[in-house]
Tab-separated table of C-alpha atoms in Angstrom:
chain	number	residue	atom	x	y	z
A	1	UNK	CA	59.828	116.263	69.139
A	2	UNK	CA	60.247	116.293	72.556
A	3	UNK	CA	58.523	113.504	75.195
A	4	UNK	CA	57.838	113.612	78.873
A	5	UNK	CA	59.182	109.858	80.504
A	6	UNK	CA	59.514	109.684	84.157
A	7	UNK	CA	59.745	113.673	84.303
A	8	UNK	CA	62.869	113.520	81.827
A	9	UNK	CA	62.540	115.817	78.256
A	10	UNK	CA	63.584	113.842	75.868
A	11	UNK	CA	65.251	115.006	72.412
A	12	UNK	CA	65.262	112.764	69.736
A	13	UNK	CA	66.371	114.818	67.416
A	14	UNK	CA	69.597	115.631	68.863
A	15	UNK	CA	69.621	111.960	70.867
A	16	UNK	CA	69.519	113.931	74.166
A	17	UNK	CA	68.001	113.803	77.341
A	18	UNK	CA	67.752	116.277	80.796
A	19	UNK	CA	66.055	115.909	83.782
A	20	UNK	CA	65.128	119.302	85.123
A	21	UNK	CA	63.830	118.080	88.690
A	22	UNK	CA	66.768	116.455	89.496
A	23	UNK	CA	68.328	117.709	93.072
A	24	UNK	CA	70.714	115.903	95.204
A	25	UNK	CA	69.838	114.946	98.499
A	26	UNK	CA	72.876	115.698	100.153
A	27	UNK	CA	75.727	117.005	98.603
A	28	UNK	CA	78.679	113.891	98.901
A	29	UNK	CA	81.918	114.856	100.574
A	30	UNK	CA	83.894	112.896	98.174
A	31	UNK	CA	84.694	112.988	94.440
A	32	UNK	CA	84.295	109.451	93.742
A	33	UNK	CA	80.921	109.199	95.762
A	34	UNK	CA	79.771	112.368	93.587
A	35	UNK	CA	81.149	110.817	89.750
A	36	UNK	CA	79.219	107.696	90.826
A	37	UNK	CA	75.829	108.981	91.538
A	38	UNK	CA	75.965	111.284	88.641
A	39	UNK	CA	77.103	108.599	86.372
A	40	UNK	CA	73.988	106.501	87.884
A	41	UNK	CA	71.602	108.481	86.913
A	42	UNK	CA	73.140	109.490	83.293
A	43	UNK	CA	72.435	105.728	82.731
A	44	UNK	CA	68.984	106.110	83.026
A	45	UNK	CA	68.558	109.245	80.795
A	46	UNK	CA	70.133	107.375	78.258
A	47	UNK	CA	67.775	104.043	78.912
A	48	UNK	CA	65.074	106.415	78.395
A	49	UNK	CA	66.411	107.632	75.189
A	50	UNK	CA	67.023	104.314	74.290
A	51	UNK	CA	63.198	103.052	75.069
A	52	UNK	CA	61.993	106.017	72.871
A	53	UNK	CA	64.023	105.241	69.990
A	54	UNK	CA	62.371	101.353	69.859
A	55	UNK	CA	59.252	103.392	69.920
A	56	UNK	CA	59.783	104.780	66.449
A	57	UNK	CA	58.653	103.450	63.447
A	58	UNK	CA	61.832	101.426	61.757
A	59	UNK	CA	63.009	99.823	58.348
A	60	UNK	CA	64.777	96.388	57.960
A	61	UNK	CA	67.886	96.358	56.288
A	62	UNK	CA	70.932	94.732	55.529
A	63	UNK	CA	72.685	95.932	58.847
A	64	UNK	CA	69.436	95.709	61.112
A	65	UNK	CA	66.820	98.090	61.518
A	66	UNK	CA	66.996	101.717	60.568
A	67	UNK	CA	65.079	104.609	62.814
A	68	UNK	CA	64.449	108.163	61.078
A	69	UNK	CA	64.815	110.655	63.636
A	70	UNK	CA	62.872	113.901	64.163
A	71	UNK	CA	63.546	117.013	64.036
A	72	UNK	CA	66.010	118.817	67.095
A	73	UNK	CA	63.584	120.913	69.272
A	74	UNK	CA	66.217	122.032	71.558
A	75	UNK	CA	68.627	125.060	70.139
A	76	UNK	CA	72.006	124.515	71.258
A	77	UNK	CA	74.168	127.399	71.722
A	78	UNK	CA	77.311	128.269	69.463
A	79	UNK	CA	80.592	127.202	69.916
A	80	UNK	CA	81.888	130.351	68.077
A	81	UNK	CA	80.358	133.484	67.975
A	82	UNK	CA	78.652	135.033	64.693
A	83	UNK	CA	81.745	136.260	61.888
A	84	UNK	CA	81.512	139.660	61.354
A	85	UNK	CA	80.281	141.044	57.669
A	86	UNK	CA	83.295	141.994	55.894
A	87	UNK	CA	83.602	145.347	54.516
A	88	UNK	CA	82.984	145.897	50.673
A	89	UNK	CA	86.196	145.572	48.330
A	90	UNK	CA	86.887	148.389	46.154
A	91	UNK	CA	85.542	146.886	42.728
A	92	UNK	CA	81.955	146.608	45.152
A	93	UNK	CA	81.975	150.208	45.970
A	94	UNK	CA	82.936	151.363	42.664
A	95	UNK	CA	79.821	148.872	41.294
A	96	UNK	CA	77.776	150.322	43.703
A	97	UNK	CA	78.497	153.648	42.860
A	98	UNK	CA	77.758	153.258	38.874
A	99	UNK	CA	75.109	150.993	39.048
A	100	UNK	CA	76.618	147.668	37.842
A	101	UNK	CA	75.180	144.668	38.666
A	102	UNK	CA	76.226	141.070	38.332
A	103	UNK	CA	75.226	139.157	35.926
A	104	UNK	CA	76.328	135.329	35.963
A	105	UNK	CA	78.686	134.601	33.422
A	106	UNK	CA	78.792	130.966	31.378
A	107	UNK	CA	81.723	128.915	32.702
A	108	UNK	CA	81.911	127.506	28.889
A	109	UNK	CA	82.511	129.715	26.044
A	110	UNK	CA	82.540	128.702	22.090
A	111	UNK	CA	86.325	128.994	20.911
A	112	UNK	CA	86.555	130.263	16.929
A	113	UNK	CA	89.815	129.562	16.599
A	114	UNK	CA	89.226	125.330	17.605
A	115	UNK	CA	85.950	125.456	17.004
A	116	UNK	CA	85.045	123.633	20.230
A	117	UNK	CA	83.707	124.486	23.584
A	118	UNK	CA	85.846	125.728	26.403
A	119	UNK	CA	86.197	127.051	29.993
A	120	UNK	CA	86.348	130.770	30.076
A	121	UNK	CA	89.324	130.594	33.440
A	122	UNK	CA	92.071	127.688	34.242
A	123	UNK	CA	93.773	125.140	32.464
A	124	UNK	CA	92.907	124.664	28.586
A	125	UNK	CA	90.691	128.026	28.530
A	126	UNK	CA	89.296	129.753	25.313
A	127	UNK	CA	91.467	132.318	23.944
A	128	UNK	CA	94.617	131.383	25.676
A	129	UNK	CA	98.133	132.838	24.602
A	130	UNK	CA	99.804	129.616	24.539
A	131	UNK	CA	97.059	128.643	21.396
A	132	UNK	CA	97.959	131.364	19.435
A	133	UNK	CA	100.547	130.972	16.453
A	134	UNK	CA	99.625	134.253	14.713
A	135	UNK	CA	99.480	137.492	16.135
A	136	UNK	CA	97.988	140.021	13.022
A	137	UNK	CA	100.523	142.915	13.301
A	138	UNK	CA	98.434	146.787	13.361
A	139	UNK	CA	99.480	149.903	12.520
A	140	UNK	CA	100.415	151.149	16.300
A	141	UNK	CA	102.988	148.471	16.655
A	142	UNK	CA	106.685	149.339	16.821
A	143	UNK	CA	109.251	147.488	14.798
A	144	UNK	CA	111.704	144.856	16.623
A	145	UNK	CA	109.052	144.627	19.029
A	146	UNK	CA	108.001	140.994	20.240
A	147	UNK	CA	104.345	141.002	19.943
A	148	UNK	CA	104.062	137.232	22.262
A	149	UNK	CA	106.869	139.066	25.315
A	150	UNK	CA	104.267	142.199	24.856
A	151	UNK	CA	101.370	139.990	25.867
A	152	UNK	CA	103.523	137.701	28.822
A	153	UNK	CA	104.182	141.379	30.290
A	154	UNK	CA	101.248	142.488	30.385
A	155	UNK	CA	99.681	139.358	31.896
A	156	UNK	CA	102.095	139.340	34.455
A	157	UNK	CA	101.000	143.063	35.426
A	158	UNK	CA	97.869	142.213	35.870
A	159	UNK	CA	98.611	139.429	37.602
A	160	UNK	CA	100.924	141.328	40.141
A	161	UNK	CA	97.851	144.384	39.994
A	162	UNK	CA	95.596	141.717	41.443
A	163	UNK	CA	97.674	140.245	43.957
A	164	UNK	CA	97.819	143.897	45.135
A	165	UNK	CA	94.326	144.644	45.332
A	166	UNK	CA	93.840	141.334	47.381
A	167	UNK	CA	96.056	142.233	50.032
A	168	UNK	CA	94.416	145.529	50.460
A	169	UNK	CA	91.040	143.871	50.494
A	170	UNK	CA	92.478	141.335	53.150
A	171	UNK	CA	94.089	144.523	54.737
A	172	UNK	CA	90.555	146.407	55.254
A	173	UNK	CA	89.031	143.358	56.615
A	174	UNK	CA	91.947	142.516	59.060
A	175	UNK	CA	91.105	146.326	60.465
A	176	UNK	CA	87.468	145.378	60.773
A	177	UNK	CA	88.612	142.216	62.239
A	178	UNK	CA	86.281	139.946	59.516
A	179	UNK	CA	89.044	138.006	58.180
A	180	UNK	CA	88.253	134.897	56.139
A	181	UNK	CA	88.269	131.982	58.442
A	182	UNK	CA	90.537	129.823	56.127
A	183	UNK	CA	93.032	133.447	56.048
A	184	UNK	CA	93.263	133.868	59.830
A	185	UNK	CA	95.721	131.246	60.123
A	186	UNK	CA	98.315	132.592	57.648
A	187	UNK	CA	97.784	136.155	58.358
A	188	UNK	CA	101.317	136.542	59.851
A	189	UNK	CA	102.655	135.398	56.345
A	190	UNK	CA	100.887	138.072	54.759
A	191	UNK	CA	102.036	141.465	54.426
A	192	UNK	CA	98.976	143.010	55.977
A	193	UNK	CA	99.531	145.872	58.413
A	194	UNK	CA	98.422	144.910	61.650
A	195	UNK	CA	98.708	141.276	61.453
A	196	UNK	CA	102.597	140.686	60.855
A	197	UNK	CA	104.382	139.122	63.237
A	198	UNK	CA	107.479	141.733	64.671
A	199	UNK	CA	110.581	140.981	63.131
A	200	UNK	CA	112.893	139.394	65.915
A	201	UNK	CA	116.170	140.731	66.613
A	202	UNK	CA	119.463	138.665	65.164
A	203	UNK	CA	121.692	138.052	67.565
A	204	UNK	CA	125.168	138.082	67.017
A	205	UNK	CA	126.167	134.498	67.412
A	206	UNK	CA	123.264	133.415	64.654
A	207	UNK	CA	124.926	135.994	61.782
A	208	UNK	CA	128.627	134.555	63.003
A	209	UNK	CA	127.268	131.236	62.472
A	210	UNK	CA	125.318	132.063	58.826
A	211	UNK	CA	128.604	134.211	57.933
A	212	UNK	CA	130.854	130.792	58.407
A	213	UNK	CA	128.320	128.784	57.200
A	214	UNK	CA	128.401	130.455	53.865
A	215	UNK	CA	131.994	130.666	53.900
A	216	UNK	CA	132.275	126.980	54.026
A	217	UNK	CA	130.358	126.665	51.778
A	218	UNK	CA	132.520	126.455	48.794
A	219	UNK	CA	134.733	124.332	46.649
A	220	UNK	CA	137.720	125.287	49.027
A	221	UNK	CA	135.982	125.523	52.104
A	222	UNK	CA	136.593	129.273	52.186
A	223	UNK	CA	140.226	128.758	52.179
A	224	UNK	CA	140.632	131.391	49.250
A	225	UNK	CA	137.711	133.883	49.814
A	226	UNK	CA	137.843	137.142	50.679
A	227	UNK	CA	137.713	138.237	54.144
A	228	UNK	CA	135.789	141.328	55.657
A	229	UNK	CA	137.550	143.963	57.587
A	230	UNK	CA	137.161	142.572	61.410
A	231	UNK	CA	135.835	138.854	59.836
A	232	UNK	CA	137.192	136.096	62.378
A	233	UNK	CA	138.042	132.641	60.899
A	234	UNK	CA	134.767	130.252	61.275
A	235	UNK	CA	135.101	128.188	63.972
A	236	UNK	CA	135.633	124.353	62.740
A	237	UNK	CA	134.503	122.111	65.807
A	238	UNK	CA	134.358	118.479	64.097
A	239	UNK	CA	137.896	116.617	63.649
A	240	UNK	CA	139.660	117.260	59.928
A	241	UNK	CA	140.218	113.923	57.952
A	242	UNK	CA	144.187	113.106	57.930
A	243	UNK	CA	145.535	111.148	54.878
A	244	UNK	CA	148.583	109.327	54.482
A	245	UNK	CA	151.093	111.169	52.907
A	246	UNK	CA	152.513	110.265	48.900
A	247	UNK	CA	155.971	108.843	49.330
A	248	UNK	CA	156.646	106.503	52.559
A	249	UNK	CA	159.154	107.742	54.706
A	250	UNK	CA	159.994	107.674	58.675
A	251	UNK	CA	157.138	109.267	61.045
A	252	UNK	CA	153.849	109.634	59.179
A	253	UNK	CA	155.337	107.605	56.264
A	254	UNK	CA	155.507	104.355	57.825
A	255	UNK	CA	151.994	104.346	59.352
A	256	UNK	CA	151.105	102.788	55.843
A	257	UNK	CA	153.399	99.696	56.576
A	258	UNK	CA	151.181	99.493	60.042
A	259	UNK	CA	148.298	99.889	58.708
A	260	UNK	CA	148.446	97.120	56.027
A	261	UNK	CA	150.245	94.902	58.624
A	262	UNK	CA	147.490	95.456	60.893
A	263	UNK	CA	144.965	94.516	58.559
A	264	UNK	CA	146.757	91.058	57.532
A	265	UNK	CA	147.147	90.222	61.284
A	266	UNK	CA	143.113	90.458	61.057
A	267	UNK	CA	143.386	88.586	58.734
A	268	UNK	CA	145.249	85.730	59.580
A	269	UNK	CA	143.842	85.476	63.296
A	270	UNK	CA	140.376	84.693	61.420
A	271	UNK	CA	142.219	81.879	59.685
A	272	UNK	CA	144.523	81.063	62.851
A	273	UNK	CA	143.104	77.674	63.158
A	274	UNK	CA	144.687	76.240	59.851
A	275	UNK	CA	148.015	77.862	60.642
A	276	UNK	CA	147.915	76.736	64.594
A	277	UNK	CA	151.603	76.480	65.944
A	278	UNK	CA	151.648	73.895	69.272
A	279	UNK	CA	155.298	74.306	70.390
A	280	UNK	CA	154.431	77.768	70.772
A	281	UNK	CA	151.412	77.783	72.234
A	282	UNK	CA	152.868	74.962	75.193
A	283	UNK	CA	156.075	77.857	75.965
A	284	UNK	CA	153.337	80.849	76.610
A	285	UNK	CA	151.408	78.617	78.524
A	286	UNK	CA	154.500	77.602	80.615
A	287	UNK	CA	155.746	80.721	80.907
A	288	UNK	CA	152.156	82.614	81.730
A	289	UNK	CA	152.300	79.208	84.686
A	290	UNK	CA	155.516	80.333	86.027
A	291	UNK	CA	154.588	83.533	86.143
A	292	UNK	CA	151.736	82.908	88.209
A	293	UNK	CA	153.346	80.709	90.615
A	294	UNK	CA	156.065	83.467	91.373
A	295	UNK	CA	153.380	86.234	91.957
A	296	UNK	CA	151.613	83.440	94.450
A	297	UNK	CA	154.921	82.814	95.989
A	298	UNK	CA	155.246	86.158	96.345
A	299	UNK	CA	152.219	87.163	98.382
A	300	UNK	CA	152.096	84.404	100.236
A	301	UNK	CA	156.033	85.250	101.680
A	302	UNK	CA	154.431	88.961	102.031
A	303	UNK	CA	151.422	87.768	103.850
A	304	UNK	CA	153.591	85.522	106.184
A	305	UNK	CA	156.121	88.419	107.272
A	306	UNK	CA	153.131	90.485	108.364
A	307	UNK	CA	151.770	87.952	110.445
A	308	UNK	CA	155.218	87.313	112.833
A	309	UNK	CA	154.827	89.016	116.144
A	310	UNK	CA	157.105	91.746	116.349
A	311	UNK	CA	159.231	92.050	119.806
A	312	UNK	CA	158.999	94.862	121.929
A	313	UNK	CA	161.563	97.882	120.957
A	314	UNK	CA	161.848	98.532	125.148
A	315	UNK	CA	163.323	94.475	125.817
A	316	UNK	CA	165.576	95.402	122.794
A	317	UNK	CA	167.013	98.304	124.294
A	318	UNK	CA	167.605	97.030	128.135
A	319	UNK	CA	169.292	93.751	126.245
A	320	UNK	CA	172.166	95.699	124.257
A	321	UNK	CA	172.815	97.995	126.760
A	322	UNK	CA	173.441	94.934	128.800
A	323	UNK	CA	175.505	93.011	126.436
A	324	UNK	CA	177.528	96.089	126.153
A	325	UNK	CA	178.551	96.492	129.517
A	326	UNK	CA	179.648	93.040	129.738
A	327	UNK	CA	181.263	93.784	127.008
A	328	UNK	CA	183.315	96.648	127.981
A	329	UNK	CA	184.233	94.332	131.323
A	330	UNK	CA	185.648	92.203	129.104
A	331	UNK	CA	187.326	94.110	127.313
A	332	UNK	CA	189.250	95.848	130.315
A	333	UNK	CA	189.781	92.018	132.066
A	334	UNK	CA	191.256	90.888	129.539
A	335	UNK	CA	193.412	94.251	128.562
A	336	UNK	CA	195.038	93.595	132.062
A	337	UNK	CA	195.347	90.156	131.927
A	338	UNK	CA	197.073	90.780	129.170
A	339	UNK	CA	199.220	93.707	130.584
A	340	UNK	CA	200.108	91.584	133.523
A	341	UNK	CA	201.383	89.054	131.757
A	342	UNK	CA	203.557	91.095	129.495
């Protein structure tokens, strides 16, 4: 059902609307000025689809008023394209061949042995092994033969004889490329030729690593394993656990002794305020004091000898080479004087 408004076509059926006359003026040169004129006139396609659902005939409910839409007129396209037919299995051809058609089977099936009705496949099935106490012995049978094993083998080949004609079904189809849709995802799991992933190459860091981590995997660690010819030690990067050694003794002996000691000094500081001794407390006060008053002291004398002005090493020089001359006449006056007077 599909209604002209205002030269829109309206689709009820699929709640849509277009407006195939619709041309812009001018073009905008910006982005913005472009989302905001389109979004515009999207609001009044969907007013109009709006004003033609209140046109419909509605039922009250509960929840409000309930419209029954139409039927879509307008086809939308695909999202996927059409699967391709997958190519007959091999029971289909061989059917095909000799004439055999399906017929649909019952899915229950009378049970003589219960006397009840039961499924024909799955769980609690008619004839199923696991029901059967007797097995009535014939003629063909070989002695010392276990007539139940006899019957788990051969359900387990066909079992396995299935499997195998799957795969090859999956196989043909994978070639066709008609895979089922809910296979395509696990097809590199399969072993399908064609749709296997390539096996990537090992490098050999990953088989050192698996190598040592199967080494270390025992009791011992690997300590008493046998090693290959070439095989390096695995590499142990995490720190190994050290105990204390049996009998105390000097070295690693005594770390015991510190250990417990260190554990009742925790101890005892939690508890230090029922145990609080003044007189010492007062001497490490007094003697943390005097230490600080002697570093103070100390800077402060070091501070004060950098600031005095230093004399000039030239005044120095002309003085004592003064002083010594004088002296040196001195010296020879007073020789004389005292050579004259002798």
């Amino acid at each position: 059902m599909a209604e002209q408004q205002e030269g829109y076509q309206i689709d009820l059926g699929n709640l849509t609307a277009f407006d195939p006359q619709h041309q812009f003026q001018s073009i905008p040169d910006k982005r913005e000025d472009l989302v905001k004129e389109c979004i515009t006139h999207a609001t009044k396609l969907i007013q109009a689809v709006a004003d033609s659902l209140f046109s419909l005939p509605s039922t009250e409910d509960a929840s409000g008023p309930i419209v029954p839409l139409p039927q879509p007129t307008t086809k939308l396209p695909r999202e996927k394209p059409l699967p391709k037919p997958a190519p007959p299995t091999k029971w289909e051809v061989f059917a095909k061949k000799k004439g055999i058609q399906n017929r649909k089977k019952d899915k229950l099936v009378f049970d003589e042995q219960t006397s009840s009705w039961k499924r024909r496949y799955g769980y609690d099935r008619v004839n199923d092994d696991n029901d059967v106490p007797i097995i009535e012995a014939k003629m063909t049978d070989e002695p010392g033969v276990d007539p139940f094993a006899t019957r788990r083998s051969e359900k387990k080949q066909r079992v396995e004889k299935q499997e195998k004609n799957r795969l090859y079904n999956l196989k043909e189809a994978a070639k066709v490329g008609a895979l089922p849709s809910h296979v395509q995802l696990a097809a590199t799991a399969l072993p399908i030729t064609g749709t296997q992933a390539a096996p990537r190459k090992v490098s050999k860091d990953e088989l050192q690593n698996v190598a040592g981590m199967a080494g270390t995997s025992t009791a011992s660690g690997g300590k008493f394993d046998k090693k290959l010819a070439g095989e390096k030690p695995p590499k142990h990067d995490k720190k190994y656990r050290k105990f204390l050694p049996v009998v105390e003794g000097s070295g690693m002996g005594s770390l015991e002794k510190q250990q417990t000691d260190k554990i009742l000094n925790k101890l005892m500081a939690k508890n230090s305020h029922e145990i609080f001794n003044v007189s010492k407390a007062v001497d490490m006060y007094n003697v943390k004091s005097d230490k600080k008053r002697r570093n103070q002291q100390g800077k402060s004398s070091a501070m004060s000898s950098k600031l005095k002005v230093k004399k000039s090493p030239y005044k120095n020089a002309s003085k004592g080479s003064s002083k010594k001359g004088g002296s040196s006449s001195k010296g020879k006056s007073g020789s004389s004087s005292k050579g004259k007077s002798k």
